[in-house]
mmCIF file of C-alpha atoms in Angstrom:
data_model
loop_
_atom_site.group_PDB
_atom_site.id
_atom_site.type_symbol
_atom_site.label_atom_id
_atom_site.label_comp_id
_atom_site.label_asym_id
_atom_site.label_seq_id
_atom_site.Cartn_x
_atom_site.Cartn_y
_atom_site.Cartn_z
ATOM 1 C CA MET A 23 -9.165 -12.923 -28.665
ATOM 2 C CA THR A 24 -8.472 -12.727 -24.391
ATOM 3 C CA PHE A 25 -5.295 -11.031 -23.058
ATOM 4 C CA SER A 26 -3.808 -14.267 -22.240
ATOM 5 C CA GLN A 27 -4.140 -15.716 -25.531
ATOM 6 C CA CYS A 28 -2.318 -12.643 -27.214
ATOM 7 C CA THR A 29 0.144 -12.856 -24.331
ATOM 8 C CA SER A 30 1.109 -16.301 -23.908
ATOM 9 C CA PRO A 31 3.684 -18.378 -26.060
ATOM 10 C CA LYS A 32 2.462 -21.003 -29.048
ATOM 11 C CA THR A 33 5.097 -23.154 -27.707
ATOM 12 C CA ILE A 34 3.460 -23.352 -24.238
ATOM 13 C CA PRO A 35 -0.037 -22.152 -24.409
ATOM 14 C CA ILE A 36 -1.566 -20.679 -21.505
ATOM 15 C CA PRO A 37 -4.121 -23.776 -20.757
ATOM 16 C CA ARG A 38 -7.755 -22.605 -20.419
ATOM 17 C CA PHE A 39 -10.114 -24.831 -18.277
ATOM 18 C CA THR A 40 -13.846 -24.716 -17.936
ATOM 19 C CA PRO A 41 -14.949 -22.603 -15.515
ATOM 20 C CA VAL A 42 -16.768 -24.679 -12.567
ATOM 21 C CA ASP A 43 -18.146 -22.023 -10.567
ATOM 22 C CA GLY A 44 -17.689 -18.681 -12.481
ATOM 23 C CA SER A 45 -14.114 -18.503 -12.262
ATOM 24 C CA THR A 46 -12.451 -18.135 -15.326
ATOM 25 C CA ASN A 47 -8.563 -18.592 -13.102
ATOM 26 C CA PHE A 48 -7.220 -19.821 -9.544
ATOM 27 C CA ILE A 49 -7.711 -17.122 -7.911
ATOM 28 C CA GLY A 50 -10.921 -16.912 -8.669
ATOM 29 C CA ARG A 51 -11.659 -20.111 -7.961
ATOM 30 C CA LEU A 52 -9.439 -19.592 -4.777
ATOM 31 C CA ALA A 53 -11.652 -16.937 -3.263
ATOM 32 C CA ARG A 54 -15.042 -18.613 -3.918
ATOM 33 C CA GLU A 55 -13.809 -21.648 -1.785
ATOM 34 C CA MET A 56 -13.008 -19.426 0.864
ATOM 35 C CA LEU A 57 -15.940 -17.867 0.492
ATOM 36 C CA ARG A 58 -18.049 -21.561 0.423
ATOM 37 C CA PHE A 59 -16.191 -22.244 3.704
ATOM 38 C CA THR A 60 -17.401 -18.689 5.321
ATOM 39 C CA GLU A 61 -20.785 -19.138 3.985
ATOM 40 C CA PRO A 62 -22.696 -16.588 6.924
ATOM 41 C CA ARG A 63 -26.201 -19.117 6.810
ATOM 42 C CA MET A 64 -23.040 -21.801 7.286
ATOM 43 C CA ALA A 65 -20.747 -20.038 9.526
ATOM 44 C CA TYR A 66 -20.580 -17.603 12.504
ATOM 45 C CA TYR A 67 -17.356 -15.697 12.427
ATOM 46 C CA VAL A 68 -15.581 -15.408 16.942
ATOM 47 C CA ASP A 69 -13.144 -12.343 16.758
ATOM 48 C CA GLN A 70 -11.457 -13.767 20.017
ATOM 49 C CA MET A 71 -10.188 -16.705 18.226
ATOM 50 C CA ASN A 72 -9.650 -15.178 14.442
ATOM 51 C CA ALA A 73 -11.788 -18.364 13.126
ATOM 52 C CA TRP A 74 -14.697 -19.239 11.615
ATOM 53 C CA TYR A 75 -16.946 -22.265 13.348
ATOM 54 C CA SER A 76 -19.592 -24.255 11.314
ATOM 55 C CA MET A 77 -22.912 -24.303 12.586
ATOM 56 C CA LYS A 78 -24.059 -27.535 12.369
ATOM 57 C CA THR A 79 -20.753 -28.812 14.265
ATOM 58 C CA PHE A 80 -19.596 -26.360 16.036
ATOM 59 C CA GLU A 81 -16.340 -27.346 14.049
ATOM 60 C CA GLU A 82 -13.668 -24.733 12.692
ATOM 61 C CA ALA A 83 -14.129 -23.983 9.002
ATOM 62 C CA LEU A 84 -11.381 -21.401 8.285
ATOM 63 C CA ASP A 85 -8.672 -20.098 10.822
ATOM 64 C CA MET A 86 -5.337 -17.933 10.888
ATOM 65 C CA ARG A 87 -3.270 -21.018 10.219
ATOM 66 C CA ALA A 88 -5.249 -21.374 6.319
ATOM 67 C CA PHE A 89 -3.925 -18.379 5.748
ATOM 68 C CA SER A 90 -0.261 -18.919 6.828
ATOM 69 C CA LYS A 91 -0.628 -22.207 4.746
ATOM 70 C CA LEU A 92 -2.021 -20.225 1.684
ATOM 71 C CA GLN A 93 0.763 -17.495 2.572
ATOM 72 C CA ASN A 94 3.686 -19.995 2.179
ATOM 73 C CA ALA A 95 1.509 -21.381 -1.048
ATOM 74 C CA VAL A 96 1.132 -18.698 -3.228
ATOM 75 C CA GLY A 97 3.689 -15.846 -1.512
ATOM 76 C CA THR A 98 2.979 -12.151 -1.199
ATOM 77 C CA PHE A 99 1.384 -11.414 -4.335
ATOM 78 C CA GLY A 100 -1.108 -14.545 -4.381
ATOM 79 C CA LEU A 101 -2.458 -13.317 -1.117
ATOM 80 C CA SER A 102 -2.567 -9.375 -2.253
ATOM 81 C CA GLY A 103 -4.223 -10.107 -5.261
ATOM 82 C CA LEU A 104 -6.779 -12.594 -3.422
ATOM 83 C CA ASP A 105 -6.977 -9.482 -1.152
ATOM 84 C CA ARG A 106 -7.871 -6.986 -4.748
ATOM 85 C CA PHE A 107 -10.331 -9.627 -5.920
ATOM 86 C CA PHE A 108 -12.092 -9.266 -2.712
ATOM 87 C CA CYS A 109 -12.526 -5.909 -3.042
ATOM 88 C CA PHE A 110 -13.720 -5.772 -6.528
ATOM 89 C CA MET A 111 -16.471 -8.020 -5.464
ATOM 90 C CA MET A 112 -17.088 -5.783 -2.939
ATOM 91 C CA VAL A 113 -17.554 -2.785 -4.928
ATOM 92 C CA LYS A 114 -20.138 -4.868 -6.879
ATOM 93 C CA GLU A 115 -21.826 -5.724 -4.154
ATOM 94 C CA LEU A 116 -21.866 -2.097 -2.676
ATOM 95 C CA GLN A 117 -22.741 -0.847 -6.612
ATOM 96 C CA THR A 118 -26.034 -2.602 -5.943
ATOM 97 C CA PHE A 119 -26.782 -1.687 -2.890
ATOM 98 C CA THR A 120 -26.197 1.896 -4.016
ATOM 99 C CA ARG A 121 -28.704 0.824 -6.967
ATOM 100 C CA LYS A 122 -31.513 -0.407 -4.723
ATOM 101 C CA VAL A 123 -31.520 2.754 -2.328
ATOM 102 C CA ILE A 124 -32.012 4.690 -4.741
ATOM 103 C CA THR A 125 -34.880 2.829 -6.941
ATOM 104 C CA MET A 126 -36.527 3.027 -3.544
ATOM 105 C CA CYS A 127 -36.324 6.721 -2.456
ATOM 106 C CA GLU A 128 -36.450 7.891 -6.347
ATOM 107 C CA LYS A 129 -39.033 5.448 -8.346
ATOM 108 C CA ASP A 130 -40.914 3.367 -5.522
ATOM 109 C CA MET A 131 -43.094 5.958 -4.531
ATOM 110 C CA ALA A 132 -45.093 3.497 -2.495
ATOM 111 C CA THR A 133 -41.824 2.970 -0.129
ATOM 112 C CA LYS A 134 -40.409 6.883 -0.623
ATOM 113 C CA THR A 135 -43.819 7.976 0.881
ATOM 114 C CA MET A 136 -43.125 5.122 3.870
ATOM 115 C CA LEU A 137 -39.291 6.243 4.420
ATOM 116 C CA ASN A 138 -40.840 9.979 4.376
ATOM 117 C CA THR A 139 -43.639 8.904 7.197
ATOM 118 C CA VAL A 140 -41.425 6.751 9.634
ATOM 119 C CA HIS A 141 -38.561 9.505 9.503
ATOM 120 C CA ARG A 142 -41.637 11.895 10.626
ATOM 121 C CA ALA A 143 -42.913 9.423 12.965
ATOM 122 C CA LEU A 144 -38.826 9.795 14.421
ATOM 123 C CA LEU A 145 -38.362 13.160 15.078
ATOM 124 C CA PRO A 146 -37.128 14.777 16.518
ATOM 125 C CA LEU A 147 -33.592 12.563 16.350
ATOM 126 C CA GLU A 148 -32.061 14.056 19.522
ATOM 127 C CA GLY A 149 -34.756 11.834 21.307
ATOM 128 C CA VAL A 150 -36.868 9.211 21.797
ATOM 129 C CA PRO A 151 -40.152 9.154 19.926
ATOM 130 C CA GLY A 152 -43.078 9.260 21.435
ATOM 131 C CA ASN A 153 -45.234 5.597 22.105
ATOM 132 C CA PRO A 154 -41.946 4.209 20.545
ATOM 133 C CA SER A 155 -43.626 0.409 20.342
ATOM 134 C CA LYS A 156 -45.948 1.745 18.096
ATOM 135 C CA VAL A 157 -43.562 3.953 15.648
ATOM 136 C CA TYR A 158 -41.295 1.121 15.594
ATOM 137 C CA THR A 159 -43.608 -2.077 15.246
ATOM 138 C CA GLN A 160 -45.938 0.027 12.648
ATOM 139 C CA ALA A 161 -42.591 0.392 10.795
ATOM 140 C CA LEU A 162 -40.983 -2.406 10.786
ATOM 141 C CA GLN A 163 -44.290 -4.165 9.540
ATOM 142 C CA LYS A 164 -44.559 -1.314 6.313
ATOM 143 C CA SER A 165 -40.657 -1.980 5.598
ATOM 144 C CA GLY A 166 -40.516 -5.678 5.961
ATOM 145 C CA ARG A 167 -40.505 -6.766 2.241
ATOM 146 C CA LEU A 168 -37.478 -4.426 1.644
ATOM 147 C CA TRP A 169 -35.168 -6.452 3.306
ATOM 148 C CA PRO A 170 -34.319 -9.802 2.201
ATOM 149 C CA PRO A 171 -31.808 -8.765 -0.829
ATOM 150 C CA ILE A 172 -30.530 -6.002 1.342
ATOM 151 C CA LEU A 173 -29.869 -8.458 3.618
ATOM 152 C CA ASP A 174 -28.088 -10.640 0.558
ATOM 153 C CA ILE A 175 -25.646 -7.885 0.464
ATOM 154 C CA VAL A 176 -24.734 -6.927 4.156
ATOM 155 C CA LEU A 177 -23.885 -10.656 4.914
ATOM 156 C CA ASN A 178 -21.935 -10.967 1.755
ATOM 157 C CA VAL A 179 -19.688 -7.532 2.299
ATOM 158 C CA GLY A 180 -19.604 -8.390 5.783
ATOM 159 C CA GLN A 181 -17.695 -11.641 5.116
ATOM 160 C CA ARG A 182 -15.918 -10.206 2.095
ATOM 161 C CA GLN A 183 -14.401 -7.553 4.834
ATOM 162 C CA LEU A 184 -13.933 -10.175 7.833
ATOM 163 C CA LEU A 185 -11.646 -12.107 4.927
ATOM 164 C CA ARG A 186 -10.095 -9.084 4.161
ATOM 165 C CA ARG A 187 -9.196 -8.104 7.252
ATOM 166 C CA GLN A 188 -7.722 -11.699 8.192
ATOM 167 C CA ILE A 189 -5.465 -11.578 4.695
ATOM 168 C CA ALA A 190 -3.985 -8.274 6.107
ATOM 169 C CA ASN A 191 -2.870 -9.273 9.713
ATOM 170 C CA GLU A 192 -1.433 -12.598 7.671
ATOM 171 C CA LEU A 193 0.041 -9.629 5.205
ATOM 172 C CA ARG A 194 1.217 -7.604 8.032
ATOM 173 C CA GLY A 195 3.044 -10.048 10.181
ATOM 174 C CA SER A 196 4.781 -11.428 6.851
ATOM 175 C CA CYS A 197 6.468 -8.184 6.352
ATOM 176 C CA ARG A 198 7.612 -7.204 9.822
ATOM 177 C CA PHE A 199 9.139 -11.084 10.400
ATOM 178 C CA ASP A 200 10.511 -10.917 6.751
ATOM 179 C CA SER A 201 11.717 -7.110 6.124
ATOM 180 C CA LYS A 202 11.219 -5.497 9.223
ATOM 181 C CA PHE A 203 12.978 -2.488 7.290
ATOM 182 C CA LEU A 204 10.865 -1.930 4.979
ATOM 183 C CA ALA A 205 7.602 -2.183 7.039
ATOM 184 C CA THR A 206 8.846 0.634 9.452
ATOM 185 C CA CYS A 207 9.698 3.108 6.398
ATOM 186 C CA LEU A 208 6.183 2.412 5.169
ATOM 187 C CA GLN A 209 4.774 2.788 8.618
ATOM 188 C CA ALA A 210 7.012 6.397 8.933
ATOM 189 C CA PHE A 211 6.310 7.280 5.674
ATOM 190 C CA ASN A 212 2.367 7.201 6.178
ATOM 191 C CA GLN A 213 1.944 8.484 9.071
ATOM 192 C CA SER A 214 4.365 11.410 7.928
ATOM 193 C CA LEU A 215 2.352 12.092 4.947
ATOM 194 C CA LEU A 216 -0.875 11.944 7.661
ATOM 195 C CA THR A 217 -0.034 14.767 9.566
ATOM 196 C CA ASP A 218 0.964 17.134 5.791
ATOM 197 C CA VAL A 219 -2.552 16.123 4.902
ATOM 198 C CA GLN A 220 -3.600 17.886 8.415
ATOM 199 C CA VAL A 221 -1.355 20.793 8.720
ATOM 200 C CA HIS A 222 -2.440 21.041 4.784
ATOM 201 C CA TYR A 223 -6.383 21.269 5.798
ATOM 202 C CA ALA A 224 -5.403 23.573 9.032
ATOM 203 C CA ASP A 225 -3.449 25.916 6.798
ATOM 204 C CA PRO A 226 -4.010 25.626 3.124
ATOM 205 C CA SER A 227 -0.380 27.416 2.164
ATOM 206 C CA MET A 228 1.215 24.535 3.051
ATOM 207 C CA PRO A 229 2.195 22.130 0.827
ATOM 208 C CA TYR A 230 0.116 19.176 -0.422
ATOM 209 C CA PRO A 231 0.389 16.502 -3.016
ATOM 210 C CA GLY A 232 -1.420 17.269 -5.999
ATOM 211 C CA GLU A 233 -3.884 15.297 -7.719
ATOM 212 C CA ASP A 234 -1.696 14.484 -10.816
ATOM 213 C CA ASN A 235 1.084 13.228 -8.236
ATOM 214 C CA PRO A 236 1.497 9.719 -7.308
ATOM 215 C CA LEU A 237 3.069 10.112 -4.266
ATOM 216 C CA MET A 238 -0.442 8.334 -2.310
ATOM 217 C CA ALA A 239 -1.630 6.459 -4.573
ATOM 218 C CA ASP A 240 2.086 4.183 -4.893
ATOM 219 C CA LEU A 241 2.323 4.480 -0.951
ATOM 220 C CA THR A 242 -1.360 3.171 -0.938
ATOM 221 C CA SER A 243 -0.142 0.595 -2.652
ATOM 222 C CA TYR A 244 2.418 -0.598 -0.793
ATOM 223 C CA LEU A 245 0.708 -0.341 2.076
ATOM 224 C CA GLU A 246 -1.432 -2.742 0.792
ATOM 225 C CA THR A 247 0.916 -4.999 -0.308
ATOM 226 C CA ALA A 248 1.953 -5.442 3.189
ATOM 227 C CA GLY A 249 -1.489 -5.244 4.853
ATOM 228 C CA ILE A 250 -0.568 -2.232 6.872
ATOM 229 C CA HIS A 251 -4.365 -0.579 6.576
ATOM 230 C CA ASN A 252 -7.526 -1.700 7.451
ATOM 231 C CA PRO A 253 -10.375 -2.869 5.374
ATOM 232 C CA LEU A 254 -12.841 -1.337 7.527
ATOM 233 C CA THR A 255 -12.261 2.583 6.615
ATOM 234 C CA LYS A 256 -11.974 1.891 2.875
ATOM 235 C CA ILE A 257 -13.986 3.873 0.705
ATOM 236 C CA TYR A 258 -14.839 1.252 -2.297
ATOM 237 C CA VAL A 259 -17.616 3.654 -4.074
ATOM 238 C CA THR A 260 -18.619 6.935 -4.185
ATOM 239 C CA SER A 261 -22.320 8.262 -4.652
ATOM 240 C CA THR A 262 -24.182 11.213 -4.779
ATOM 241 C CA ARG A 263 -25.854 11.535 -1.879
ATOM 242 C CA LEU A 264 -28.732 9.576 -0.354
ATOM 243 C CA GLU A 265 -30.222 11.352 2.530
ATOM 244 C CA ALA A 266 -32.298 7.780 3.270
ATOM 245 C CA VAL A 267 -29.223 6.198 3.883
ATOM 246 C CA PRO A 268 -28.827 6.081 7.839
ATOM 247 C CA LEU A 269 -33.071 5.150 8.216
ATOM 248 C CA ILE A 270 -32.983 2.283 5.875
ATOM 249 C CA LEU A 271 -29.900 1.254 7.758
ATOM 250 C CA PHE A 272 -31.615 1.684 11.025
ATOM 251 C CA LEU A 273 -34.733 -0.191 10.317
ATOM 252 C CA PHE A 274 -33.151 -3.170 8.524
ATOM 253 C CA THR A 275 -30.966 -3.519 11.906
ATOM 254 C CA LEU A 276 -33.412 -3.280 14.300
ATOM 255 C CA SER A 277 -35.747 -5.372 12.262
ATOM 256 C CA HIS A 278 -32.774 -8.451 11.731
ATOM 257 C CA LEU A 279 -32.200 -8.250 15.757
ATOM 258 C CA PRO A 280 -34.907 -10.106 17.426
ATOM 259 C CA LYS A 281 -33.202 -12.977 15.376
ATOM 260 C CA LEU A 282 -29.810 -12.864 17.237
ATOM 261 C CA SER A 283 -28.786 -14.112 20.646
ATOM 262 C CA TYR A 284 -25.896 -13.072 22.715
ATOM 263 C CA LEU A 285 -23.601 -15.719 23.831
ATOM 264 C CA ARG A 286 -21.719 -14.731 26.980
ATOM 265 C CA ASN A 287 -18.938 -17.259 26.531
ATOM 266 C CA THR A 288 -17.927 -15.131 23.295
ATOM 267 C CA GLY A 289 -19.449 -11.769 23.889
ATOM 268 C CA MET A 290 -21.117 -11.741 19.984
ATOM 269 C CA LEU A 291 -24.192 -12.305 19.196
ATOM 270 C CA ARG A 292 -25.306 -14.946 16.935
ATOM 271 C CA SER A 293 -27.836 -15.906 14.455
ATOM 272 C CA ASN A 294 -30.595 -18.367 15.998
#
């Protein structure tokens, strides 16, 4: 028996519809519909316009007006719930990435040997390696098979991060217009708490909220609901130290740069 079945009244039960896209509720269907409109292989994001455009027709696929209408339709808590749903989707993607990196570095001996060879060829890291054209070409040829699954993860995480940033912009603007005193108090409280944390790290004798103190967790919840946060600086997962991650991401970026072209009118890189 599900939670909704246990809590729904017998006279007016909560209806359960057959999933059509893997979703079991409204927020899930809404999130996947937004992901469909902003699919990275079908649309590209223009930062100056805060909008996604179709690669085929070059028409707007999703812009800030859609988030304003969404705010009016589902309210602050609905939009905040959608944002949190995207968080969980990213956690799943990053956990998959972590498992793949661990497999590359510990279980796949051929990949581990290749990464060690490339790492030695790039030393010292402070400068450009000797004969860089040969070093990079050989590294990309040996590592080409690793990128398809990682590309999917990078695209998915980036897509959800951009959506979270637009949701935060809408929530922040709504909070400032509808409750400017709440927005001001949250910003001041957040800044004062950060100052106290910095002072504590400079002088450990100064007070600091303990692990059993819910202050920071509760404030974070308020800040995220009000859109006063930066999704790009959030920590979504933790793991053991993975020393190969910088090298893997460097080779991944290097292998995909030829597939991008620079657009002068927008100042951005676009997939060819």
